[in-house]
PDB file of C-alpha atoms in Angstrom:
ATOM      1  CA  MET A1088     -40.284  34.751  14.622  1.00 86.00           C
ATOM      2  CA  GLN A1089     -42.065  31.247  13.855  1.00 91.00           C
ATOM      3  CA  ILE A1090     -38.775  29.801  11.906  1.00 93.00           C
ATOM      4  CA  VAL A1091     -36.766  30.574  14.727  1.00 94.00           C
ATOM      5  CA  MET A1092     -39.189  28.476  17.120  1.00 94.00           C
ATOM      6  CA  PHE A1093     -38.596  25.971  14.196  1.00 94.00           C
ATOM      7  CA  LEU A1094     -35.130  25.890  13.649  1.00 96.00           C
ATOM      8  CA  VAL A1095     -33.676  26.202  17.538  1.00 96.00           C
ATOM      9  CA  PRO A1096     -35.063  22.525  18.558  1.00 96.00           C
ATOM     10  CA  LEU A1097     -34.019  20.852  15.224  1.00 97.00           C
ATOM     11  CA  MET A1098     -30.341  22.647  15.479  1.00 97.00           C
ATOM     12  CA  LEU A1099     -30.509  21.116  19.001  1.00 98.00           C
ATOM     13  CA  MET A1100     -31.468  17.860  17.701  1.00 98.00           C
ATOM     14  CA  LEU A1101     -28.658  17.616  15.062  1.00 98.00           C
ATOM     15  CA  VAL A1102     -25.778  19.114  17.705  1.00 98.00           C
ATOM     16  CA  ALA A1103     -27.280  15.907  20.207  1.00 98.00           C
ATOM     17  CA  LEU A1104     -27.228  13.621  16.825  1.00 98.00           C
ATOM     18  CA  GLY A1105     -23.785  14.514  15.977  1.00 98.00           C
ATOM     19  CA  ILE A1106     -22.491  14.042  19.600  1.00 98.00           C
ATOM     20  CA  VAL A1107     -23.911  10.704  19.998  1.00 98.00           C
ATOM     21  CA  LEU A1108     -22.055   9.785  16.415  1.00 97.00           C
ATOM     22  CA  PHE A1109     -19.190  10.484  17.781  1.00 97.00           C
ATOM     23  CA  ALA A1110     -19.364   8.881  21.059  1.00 97.00           C
ATOM     24  CA  TRP A1111     -20.339   5.674  18.842  1.00 97.00           C
ATOM     25  CA  SER A1112     -17.545   5.853  16.817  1.00 95.00           C
ATOM     26  CA  VAL A1113     -15.102   6.404  19.719  1.00 94.00           C
ATOM     27  CA  LYS A1114     -16.739   3.550  21.314  1.00 95.00           C
ATOM     28  CA  ASN A1115     -16.017   1.295  18.146  1.00 93.00           C
ATOM     29  CA  GLY A1116     -12.432   2.141  17.443  1.00 89.00           C
ATOM     30  CA  GLN A1117     -12.524   4.507  15.010  1.00 87.00           C
ATOM     31  CA  TYR A1118     -10.046   6.785  16.220  1.00 85.00           C
ATOM     32  CA  ASP A1119      -7.248   4.266  17.763  1.00 86.00           C
ATOM     33  CA  ASP A1120      -5.024   4.164  15.246  1.00 81.00           C
ATOM     34  CA  LEU A1121      -4.456   7.330  13.342  1.00 79.00           C
ATOM     35  CA  GLU A1122      -0.436   6.678  12.031  1.00 81.00           C
ATOM     36  CA  GLY A1123      -1.098   3.148  10.916  1.00 79.00           C
ATOM     37  CA  PRO A1124      -3.015   3.668   7.564  1.00 75.00           C
ATOM     38  CA  ALA A1125      -0.345   6.409   6.447  1.00 78.00           C
ATOM     39  CA  HIS A1126       2.440   4.409   7.020  1.00 77.00           C
ATOM     40  CA  ARG A1127       0.591   1.221   5.636  1.00 75.00           C
ATOM     41  CA  ILE A1128       1.105   2.674   2.132  1.00 76.00           C
ATOM     42  CA  LEU A1129       4.377   2.991   2.457  1.00 76.00           C
ATOM     43  CA  TYR A1130       5.180  -0.598   3.007  1.00 73.00           C
ATOM     44  CA  ASP A1131       6.379  -2.689  -0.238  1.00 67.00           C
ATOM     45  CA  ASP A1132       3.901  -5.889  -0.386  1.00 65.00           C
ATOM     46  CA  ASP A1133       4.978  -6.594  -4.277  1.00 64.00           C
ATOM     47  CA  LYS A1134       8.466  -8.273  -4.149  1.00 62.00           C
ATOM     48  CA  ASP A1135       6.303 -11.352  -5.702  1.00 67.00           C
ATOM     49  CA  MET A1136       6.170  -8.835  -9.010  1.00 68.00           C
ATOM     50  CA  ILE A1137       9.671  -8.185  -9.196  1.00 68.00           C
ATOM     51  CA  PRO A1138      11.938  -9.628 -11.814  1.00 74.00           C
ATOM     52  CA  ASP A1139      14.624 -11.917  -9.396  1.00 76.00           C
ATOM     53  CA  ASP A1140      17.758 -10.090 -11.702  1.00 78.00           C
ATOM     54  CA  ALA A1141      15.865  -6.226 -11.309  1.00 73.00           C
ATOM     55  CA  ARG A1142      15.999  -7.432  -7.659  1.00 72.00           C
ATOM     56  CA  THR A1143      17.902  -4.918  -4.914  1.00 74.00           C
ATOM     57  CA  ASP A1144      17.215  -6.728  -1.700  1.00 72.00           C
ATOM     58  CA  LYS A1145      19.331  -9.544  -2.379  1.00 62.00           C
ATOM     59  CA  PRO A1146      23.001 -10.615  -0.508  1.00 56.00           C
ATOM     60  CA  ALA A1147      25.557  -9.576  -2.787  1.00 53.00           C
ATOM     61  CA  SER A1148      26.926 -13.059  -2.894  1.00 56.00           C
ATOM     62  CA  GLU A1149      23.369 -14.172  -4.309  1.00 57.00           C
ATOM     63  CA  GLN A1150      23.396 -11.204  -7.355  1.00 52.00           C
ATOM     64  CA  GLN A1151      24.704 -11.822 -10.291  1.00 56.00           C
ATOM     65  CA  THR A1152      27.742 -10.235 -12.323  1.00 61.00           C
ATOM     66  CA  SER A1153      26.894  -9.309 -15.948  1.00 60.00           C
ATOM     67  CA  GLU A1154      29.593 -11.879 -17.066  1.00 63.00           C
ATOM     68  CA  GLN A1155      27.463 -14.761 -14.709  1.00 65.00           C
ATOM     69  CA  VAL A1156      24.686 -13.861 -16.783  1.00 63.00           C
ATOM     70  CA  ALA A1157      26.219 -13.678 -20.314  1.00 65.00           C
ATOM     71  CA  GLU A1158      27.489 -17.150 -19.584  1.00 68.00           C
ATOM     72  CA  VAL A1159      23.906 -18.560 -18.485  1.00 62.00           C
ATOM     73  CA  SER A1160      22.477 -17.292 -21.562  1.00 62.00           C
ATOM     74  CA  GLN A1161      25.223 -18.683 -23.428  1.00 67.00           C
ATOM     75  CA  ALA A1162      25.208 -22.228 -21.957  1.00 64.00           C
ATOM     76  CA  ALA A1163      20.915 -21.668 -22.253  1.00 61.00           C
ATOM     77  CA  ASN A1164      21.519 -21.152 -25.835  1.00 60.00           C
ATOM     78  CA  PRO A1165      24.255 -23.276 -27.494  1.00 58.00           C
ATOM     79  CA  ASP A1166      22.235 -23.046 -31.274  1.00 58.00           C
ATOM     80  CA  GLU A1167      22.503 -19.312 -31.326  1.00 56.00           C
ATOM     81  CA  ASP A1168      26.774 -19.611 -31.185  1.00 53.00           C
ATOM     82  CA  LYS A1169      27.076 -22.227 -33.637  1.00 55.00           C
ATOM     83  CA  SER A1170      24.904 -20.052 -36.275  1.00 54.00           C
ATOM     84  CA  GLN A1171      26.598 -17.259 -35.773  1.00 56.00           C
ATOM     85  CA  LYS A1172      29.728 -18.944 -36.046  1.00 54.00           C
ATOM     86  CA  GLY A1173      29.330 -20.498 -39.248  1.00 49.00           C
TER      87      GLY A1173
END
């Protein structure tokens, strides 16, 4: 019976502490935006790491076709062409 006299006040203090902590968190805005962090993970913030030729967000006029890419690579390496022919 003596343990009940100890546990009841201890339980009431813990409940009071929980209510105070909850009120403090609400006052400081911890529960203001519940959906923002869940949607933030879906944002694509690594566009700088994607190579230009692999990007899909460019307009169609800016995207290079495979023929244009081949022309650019041949123009950049004219020595390779001569070594293959000769």
